[in-house]
Tab-separated table of C-alpha atoms in Angstrom:
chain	number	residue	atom	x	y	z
A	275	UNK	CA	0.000	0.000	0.000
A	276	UNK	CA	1.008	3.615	-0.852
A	277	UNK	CA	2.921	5.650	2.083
A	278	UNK	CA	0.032	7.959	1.431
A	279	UNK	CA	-2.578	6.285	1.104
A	280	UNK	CA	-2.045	4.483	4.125
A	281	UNK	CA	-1.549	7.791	6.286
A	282	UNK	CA	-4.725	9.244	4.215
A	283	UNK	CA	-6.508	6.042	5.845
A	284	UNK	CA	-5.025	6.755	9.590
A	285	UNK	CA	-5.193	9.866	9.819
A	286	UNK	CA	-9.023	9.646	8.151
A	287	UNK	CA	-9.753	7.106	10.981
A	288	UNK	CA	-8.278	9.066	14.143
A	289	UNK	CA	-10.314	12.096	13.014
A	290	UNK	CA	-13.699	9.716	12.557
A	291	UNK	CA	-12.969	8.406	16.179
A	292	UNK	CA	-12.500	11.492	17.817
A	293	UNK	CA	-15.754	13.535	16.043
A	294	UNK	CA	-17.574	10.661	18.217
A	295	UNK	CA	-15.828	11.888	21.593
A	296	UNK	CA	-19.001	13.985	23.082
A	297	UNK	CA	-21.176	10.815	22.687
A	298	UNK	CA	-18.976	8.789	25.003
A	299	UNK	CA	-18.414	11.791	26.952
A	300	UNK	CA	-22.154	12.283	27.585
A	301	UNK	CA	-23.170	8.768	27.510
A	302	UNK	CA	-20.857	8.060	30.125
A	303	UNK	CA	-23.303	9.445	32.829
A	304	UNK	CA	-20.304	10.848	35.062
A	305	UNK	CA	-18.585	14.247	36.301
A	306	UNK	CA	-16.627	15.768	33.636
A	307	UNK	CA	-13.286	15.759	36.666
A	308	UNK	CA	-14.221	12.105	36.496
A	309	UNK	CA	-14.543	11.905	32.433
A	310	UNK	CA	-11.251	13.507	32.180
A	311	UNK	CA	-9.621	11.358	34.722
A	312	UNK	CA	-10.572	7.935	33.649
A	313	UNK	CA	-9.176	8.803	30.309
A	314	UNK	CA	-5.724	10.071	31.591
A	315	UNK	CA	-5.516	7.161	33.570
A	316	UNK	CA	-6.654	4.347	31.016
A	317	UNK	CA	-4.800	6.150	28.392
A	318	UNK	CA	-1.684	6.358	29.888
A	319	UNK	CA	-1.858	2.495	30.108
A	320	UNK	CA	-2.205	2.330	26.453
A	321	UNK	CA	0.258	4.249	25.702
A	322	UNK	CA	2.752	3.242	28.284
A	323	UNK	CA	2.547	-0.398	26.282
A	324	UNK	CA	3.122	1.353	23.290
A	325	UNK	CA	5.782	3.253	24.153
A	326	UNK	CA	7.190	0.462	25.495
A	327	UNK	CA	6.684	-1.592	22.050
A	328	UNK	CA	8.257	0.876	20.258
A	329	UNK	CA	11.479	1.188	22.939
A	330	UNK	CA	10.762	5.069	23.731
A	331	UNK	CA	11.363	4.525	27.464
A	332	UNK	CA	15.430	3.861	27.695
A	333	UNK	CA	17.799	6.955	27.446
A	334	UNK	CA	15.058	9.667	26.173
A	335	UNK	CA	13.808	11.031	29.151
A	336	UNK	CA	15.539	14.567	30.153
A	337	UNK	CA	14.355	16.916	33.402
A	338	UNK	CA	14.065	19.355	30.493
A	339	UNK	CA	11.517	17.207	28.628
A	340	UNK	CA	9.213	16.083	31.415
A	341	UNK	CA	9.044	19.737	33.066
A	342	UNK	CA	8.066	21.352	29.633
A	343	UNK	CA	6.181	18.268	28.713
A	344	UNK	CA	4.417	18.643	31.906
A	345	UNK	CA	3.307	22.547	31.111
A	346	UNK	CA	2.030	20.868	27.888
A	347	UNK	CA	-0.037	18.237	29.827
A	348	UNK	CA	-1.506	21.040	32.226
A	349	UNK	CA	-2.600	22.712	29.614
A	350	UNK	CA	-4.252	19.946	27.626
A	351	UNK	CA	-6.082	18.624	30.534
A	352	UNK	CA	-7.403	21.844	31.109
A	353	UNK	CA	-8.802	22.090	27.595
A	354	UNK	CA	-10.406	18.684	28.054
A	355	UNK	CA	-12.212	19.893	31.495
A	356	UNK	CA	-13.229	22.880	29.506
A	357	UNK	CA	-14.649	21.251	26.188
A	358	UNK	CA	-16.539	18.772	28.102
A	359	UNK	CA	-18.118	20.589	29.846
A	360	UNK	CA	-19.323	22.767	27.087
A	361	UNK	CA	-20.998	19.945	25.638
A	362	UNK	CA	-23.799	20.031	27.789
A	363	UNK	CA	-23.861	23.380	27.886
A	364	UNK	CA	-24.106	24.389	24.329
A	365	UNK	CA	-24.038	21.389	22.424
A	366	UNK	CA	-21.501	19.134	20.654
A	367	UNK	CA	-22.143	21.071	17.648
A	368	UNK	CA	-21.834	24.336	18.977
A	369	UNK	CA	-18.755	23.603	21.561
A	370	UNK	CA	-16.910	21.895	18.046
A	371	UNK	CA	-17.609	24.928	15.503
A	372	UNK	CA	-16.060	27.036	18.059
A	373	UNK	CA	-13.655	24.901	19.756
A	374	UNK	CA	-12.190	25.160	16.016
A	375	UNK	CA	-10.948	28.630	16.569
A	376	UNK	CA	-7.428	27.158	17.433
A	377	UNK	CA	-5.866	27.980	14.470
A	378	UNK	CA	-6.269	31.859	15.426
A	379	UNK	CA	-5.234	31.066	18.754
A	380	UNK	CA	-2.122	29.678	17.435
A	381	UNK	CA	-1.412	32.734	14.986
A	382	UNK	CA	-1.771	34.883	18.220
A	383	UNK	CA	0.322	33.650	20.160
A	384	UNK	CA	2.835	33.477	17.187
A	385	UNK	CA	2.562	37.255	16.237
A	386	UNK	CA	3.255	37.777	20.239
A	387	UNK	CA	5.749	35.205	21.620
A	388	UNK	CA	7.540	34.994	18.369
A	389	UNK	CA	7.551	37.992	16.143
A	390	UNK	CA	5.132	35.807	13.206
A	391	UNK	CA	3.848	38.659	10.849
A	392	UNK	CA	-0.248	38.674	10.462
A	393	UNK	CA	-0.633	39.372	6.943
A	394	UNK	CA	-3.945	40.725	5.903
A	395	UNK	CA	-5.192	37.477	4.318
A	396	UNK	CA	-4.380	35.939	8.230
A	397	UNK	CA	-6.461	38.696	9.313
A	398	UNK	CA	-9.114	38.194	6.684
A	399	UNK	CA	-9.417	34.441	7.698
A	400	UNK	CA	-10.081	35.859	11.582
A	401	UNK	CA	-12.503	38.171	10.639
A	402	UNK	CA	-14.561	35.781	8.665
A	403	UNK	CA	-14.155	33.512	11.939
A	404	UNK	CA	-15.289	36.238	13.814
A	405	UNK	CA	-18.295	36.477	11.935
A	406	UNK	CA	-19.241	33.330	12.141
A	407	UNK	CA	-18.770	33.365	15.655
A	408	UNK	CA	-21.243	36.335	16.346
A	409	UNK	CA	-23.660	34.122	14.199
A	410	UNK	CA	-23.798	31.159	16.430
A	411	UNK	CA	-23.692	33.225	19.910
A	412	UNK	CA	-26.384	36.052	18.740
A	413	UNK	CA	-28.965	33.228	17.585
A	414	UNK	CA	-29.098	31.594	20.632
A	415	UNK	CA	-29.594	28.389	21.931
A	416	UNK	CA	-32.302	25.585	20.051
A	417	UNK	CA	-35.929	26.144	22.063
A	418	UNK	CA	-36.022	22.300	22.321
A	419	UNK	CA	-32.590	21.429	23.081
A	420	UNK	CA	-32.892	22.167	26.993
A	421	UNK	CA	-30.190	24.844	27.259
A	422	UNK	CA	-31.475	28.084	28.007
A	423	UNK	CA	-30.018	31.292	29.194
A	424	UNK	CA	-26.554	31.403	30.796
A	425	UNK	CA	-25.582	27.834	30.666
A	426	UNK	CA	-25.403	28.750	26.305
A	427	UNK	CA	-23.038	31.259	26.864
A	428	UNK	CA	-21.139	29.640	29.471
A	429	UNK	CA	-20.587	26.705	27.052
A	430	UNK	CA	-19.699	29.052	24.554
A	431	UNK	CA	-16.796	30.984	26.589
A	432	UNK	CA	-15.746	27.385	27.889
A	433	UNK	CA	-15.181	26.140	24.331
A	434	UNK	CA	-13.419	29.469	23.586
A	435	UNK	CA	-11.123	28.355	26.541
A	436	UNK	CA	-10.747	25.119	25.598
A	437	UNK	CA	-9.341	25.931	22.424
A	438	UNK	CA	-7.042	28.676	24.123
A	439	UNK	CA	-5.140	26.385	25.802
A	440	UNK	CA	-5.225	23.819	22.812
A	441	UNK	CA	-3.143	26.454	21.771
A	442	UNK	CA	-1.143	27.337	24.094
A	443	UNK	CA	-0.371	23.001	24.611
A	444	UNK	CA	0.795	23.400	20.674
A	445	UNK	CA	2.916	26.293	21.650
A	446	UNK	CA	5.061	23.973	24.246
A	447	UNK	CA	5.208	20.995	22.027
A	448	UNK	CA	7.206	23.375	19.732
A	449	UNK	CA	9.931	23.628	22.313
A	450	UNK	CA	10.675	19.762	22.540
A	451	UNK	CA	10.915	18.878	18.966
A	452	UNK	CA	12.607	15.865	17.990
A	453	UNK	CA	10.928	13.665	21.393
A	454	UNK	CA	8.721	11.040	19.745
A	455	UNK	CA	5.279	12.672	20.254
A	456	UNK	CA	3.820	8.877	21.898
A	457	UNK	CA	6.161	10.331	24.792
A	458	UNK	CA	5.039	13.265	25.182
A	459	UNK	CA	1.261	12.276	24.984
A	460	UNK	CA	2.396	9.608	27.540
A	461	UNK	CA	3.782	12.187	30.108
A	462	UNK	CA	0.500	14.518	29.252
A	463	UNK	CA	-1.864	12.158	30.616
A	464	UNK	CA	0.069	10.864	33.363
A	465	UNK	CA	0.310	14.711	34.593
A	466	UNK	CA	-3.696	14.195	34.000
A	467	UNK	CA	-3.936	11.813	36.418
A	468	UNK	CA	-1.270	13.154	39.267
A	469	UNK	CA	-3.704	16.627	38.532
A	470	UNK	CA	-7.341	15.369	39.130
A	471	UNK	CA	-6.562	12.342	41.509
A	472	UNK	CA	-7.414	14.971	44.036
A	473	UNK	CA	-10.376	16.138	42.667
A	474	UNK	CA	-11.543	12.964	40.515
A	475	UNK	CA	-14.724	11.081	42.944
A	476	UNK	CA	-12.386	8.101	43.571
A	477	UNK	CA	-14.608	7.167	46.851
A	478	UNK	CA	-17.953	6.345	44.845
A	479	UNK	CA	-16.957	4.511	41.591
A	480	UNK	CA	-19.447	3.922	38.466
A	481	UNK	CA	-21.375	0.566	39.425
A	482	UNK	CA	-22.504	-0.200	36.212
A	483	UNK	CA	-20.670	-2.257	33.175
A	484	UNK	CA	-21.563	0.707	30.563
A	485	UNK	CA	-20.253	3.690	32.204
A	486	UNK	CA	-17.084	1.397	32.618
A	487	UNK	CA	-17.279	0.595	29.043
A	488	UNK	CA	-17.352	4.666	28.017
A	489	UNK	CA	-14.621	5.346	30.371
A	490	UNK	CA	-12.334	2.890	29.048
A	491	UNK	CA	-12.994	3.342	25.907
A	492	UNK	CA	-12.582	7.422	26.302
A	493	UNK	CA	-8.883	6.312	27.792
A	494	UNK	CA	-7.778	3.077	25.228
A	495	UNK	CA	-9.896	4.388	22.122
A	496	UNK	CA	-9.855	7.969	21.975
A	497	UNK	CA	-6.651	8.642	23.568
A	498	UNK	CA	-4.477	5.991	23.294
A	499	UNK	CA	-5.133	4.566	19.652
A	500	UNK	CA	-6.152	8.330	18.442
A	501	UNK	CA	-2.551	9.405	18.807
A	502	UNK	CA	-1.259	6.297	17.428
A	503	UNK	CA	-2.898	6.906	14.542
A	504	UNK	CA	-2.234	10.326	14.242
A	505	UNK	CA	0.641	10.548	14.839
A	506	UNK	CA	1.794	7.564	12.332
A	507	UNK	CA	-0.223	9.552	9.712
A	508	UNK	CA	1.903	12.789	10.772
A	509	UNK	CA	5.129	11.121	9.617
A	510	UNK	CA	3.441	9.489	6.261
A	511	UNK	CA	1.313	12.741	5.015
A	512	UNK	CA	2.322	16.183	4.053
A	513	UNK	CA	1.237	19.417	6.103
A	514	UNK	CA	-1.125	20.284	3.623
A	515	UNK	CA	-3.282	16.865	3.793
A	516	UNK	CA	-3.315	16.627	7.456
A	517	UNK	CA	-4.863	20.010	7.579
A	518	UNK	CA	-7.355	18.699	5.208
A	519	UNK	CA	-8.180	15.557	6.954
A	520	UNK	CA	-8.230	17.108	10.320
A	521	UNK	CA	-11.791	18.888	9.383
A	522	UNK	CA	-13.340	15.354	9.505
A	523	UNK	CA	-13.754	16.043	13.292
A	524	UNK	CA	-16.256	18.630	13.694
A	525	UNK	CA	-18.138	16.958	10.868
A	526	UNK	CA	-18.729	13.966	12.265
A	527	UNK	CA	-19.037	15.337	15.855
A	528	UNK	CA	-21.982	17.517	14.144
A	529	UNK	CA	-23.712	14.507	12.683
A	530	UNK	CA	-23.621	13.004	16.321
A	531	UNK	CA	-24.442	15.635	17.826
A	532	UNK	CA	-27.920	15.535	15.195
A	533	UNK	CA	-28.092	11.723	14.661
A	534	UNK	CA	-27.700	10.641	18.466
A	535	UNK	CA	-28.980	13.921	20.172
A	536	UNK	CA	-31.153	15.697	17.545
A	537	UNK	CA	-29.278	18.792	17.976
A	538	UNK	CA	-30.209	20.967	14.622
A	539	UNK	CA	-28.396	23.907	14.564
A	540	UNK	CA	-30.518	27.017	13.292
A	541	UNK	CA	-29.878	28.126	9.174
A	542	UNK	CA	-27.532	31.192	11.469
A	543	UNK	CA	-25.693	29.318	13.581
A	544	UNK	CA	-25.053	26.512	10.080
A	545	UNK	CA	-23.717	29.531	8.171
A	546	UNK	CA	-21.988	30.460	11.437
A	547	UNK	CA	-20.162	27.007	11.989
A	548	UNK	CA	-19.069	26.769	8.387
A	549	UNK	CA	-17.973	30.365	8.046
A	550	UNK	CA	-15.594	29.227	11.526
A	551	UNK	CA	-14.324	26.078	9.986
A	552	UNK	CA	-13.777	27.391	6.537
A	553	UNK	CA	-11.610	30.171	7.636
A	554	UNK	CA	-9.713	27.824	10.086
A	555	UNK	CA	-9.396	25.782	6.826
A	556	UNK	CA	-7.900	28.391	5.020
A	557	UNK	CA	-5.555	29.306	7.843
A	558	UNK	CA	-4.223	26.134	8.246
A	559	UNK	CA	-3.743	25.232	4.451
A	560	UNK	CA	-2.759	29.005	3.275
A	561	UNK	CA	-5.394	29.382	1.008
A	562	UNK	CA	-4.605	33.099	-0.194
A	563	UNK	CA	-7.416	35.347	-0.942
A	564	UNK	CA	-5.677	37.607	-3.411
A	565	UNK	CA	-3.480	37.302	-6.434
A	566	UNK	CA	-0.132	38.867	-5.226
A	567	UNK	CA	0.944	41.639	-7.261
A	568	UNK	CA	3.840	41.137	-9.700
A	569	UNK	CA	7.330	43.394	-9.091
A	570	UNK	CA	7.359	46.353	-10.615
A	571	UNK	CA	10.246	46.149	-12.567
A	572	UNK	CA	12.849	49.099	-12.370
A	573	UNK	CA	13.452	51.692	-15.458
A	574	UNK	CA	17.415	50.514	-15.019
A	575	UNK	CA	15.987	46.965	-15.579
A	576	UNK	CA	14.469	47.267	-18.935
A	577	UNK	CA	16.843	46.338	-22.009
């Protein structure tokens, strides 16, 4: 089989798996500290074995790595707590379109912490985001969907957050290129569970087989065998078709949202949603906007 084709196919699969999240998430029936938990802690057994497969465990580990690693973990358990709880405050659908203003996140923190230029197509592609975002918040929550009022909003800023420090997680795991990334997920979750052990409801476990069954597969599924598949489609595909692929996500997590919860988003809030992930799209790919203009050529030039 084709290098590509086969990272087309993994990458197309972790992206499927992980639109599907908020179902397990909500199906689960437990505490988002405990959602977020359970998966640290299952999936840093699944990745511990796989780390250990693939012999990442002798000679790599540095103080350096595991302290910046660490700030990386913080930060992506945080945006866990945040999106799930979103979920049932806004809606999968909702949380997703807006959870997908990382991209501008990431260019933010760029133009700030690193001197990146914002051109004025980058700047285009936030506005248009923007937009979209004003869309979803200024409709308002679905009549039938059973969130009303505060809670909408809430879910909305939470979702903003979550993506925030999405961002700012993708900012550390800049500083420790060259680690294989199954390490570094492995040290993020295990930071996960040394962070909510406190707060996780360890005294009053789930005593039914199908909350088990969500948990695990939250922590073995979506974590562990989500970044095995990513990240082996990472090394096999270029930038460009990664970006691509990774818009499979809030797709699918729409249709669940619709298909298992019969969350319909209003004609605003649709326009909204794709205006957010088409500009995040064109962010992350560098679609330009505008023909660049040719250089003028001097007089001194001209034969």
């Amino acid at each position: 089989m084709d290098i590509t084709v086969r990272g087309t196919i993994e990458m197309t699969a972790a992206m499927t798996i992980i639109g599907t999240i908020g179902w397990f998430v909500v199906m689960s029936g437990q505490p988002v500290m405990d959602v977020v938990f359970w998966r640290c802690a299952f999936g840093a057994v699944a990745l511990l074995i796989t780390c250990a497969a693939l012999g990442l465990l002798r000679g790599r580990l540095t103080l350096r790595i595991l302290a910046i690693a660490a700030i990386g973990g913080a930060a992506i358990v945080i945006n866990w707590l945040l999106l799930f709880s979103a979920f049932s405050r806004a809606s999968i659908s909702i949380a997703t379109a807006v959870y997908n203003t990382q991209p501008f996140m990431l260019v933010g923190f760029g133009a700030l912490f690193f001197g990146e230029r914002l051109t004025l197509t980058k700047l285009t592609w936030l506005g248009i985001a923007f937009a979209g975002m004003l869309l979803i918040v200024q409709t308002g929550p679905d009549a039938g969907s059973g969130i009303v009022g505060i809670d909408y909003f809430i879910g909305i800023a939470m979702a903003l957050g979550a993506a925030f420090f999405w961002a700012v997680a993708a900012i550390v795991a800049k500083m420790l290129k060259g680690t294989p990334p199954h390490l570094i997920a492995l040290i993020q979750v295990c930071v996960g569970v040394v962070m909510l052990a406190p707060f996780a409801n360890l005294s009053h476990l789930p005593a039914d087989t199908w909350s088990w069954a969500m948990l695990v597969t939250l922590g073995v599924v979506h974590t562990g065998l989500v970044y095995i598949l990513m990240y082996g489609a990472i090394q096999k595909l270029p930038t460009h078709l990664q970006g691509s692929l990774s818009f499979i996500y809030p797709v699918v997590a729409i249709l669940v949202d619709v298909i298992a919860f019969g969350h319909r988003l209003h004609p605003a809030q649709l326009v909204g949603a794709a205006a957010i992930l088409i500009a995040a799209a064109g962010m992350n790919l560098g679609w330009t906007l505008w023909k660049a203009k040719p250089p003028v050529e001097s007089p001194q030039a001209v034969k």
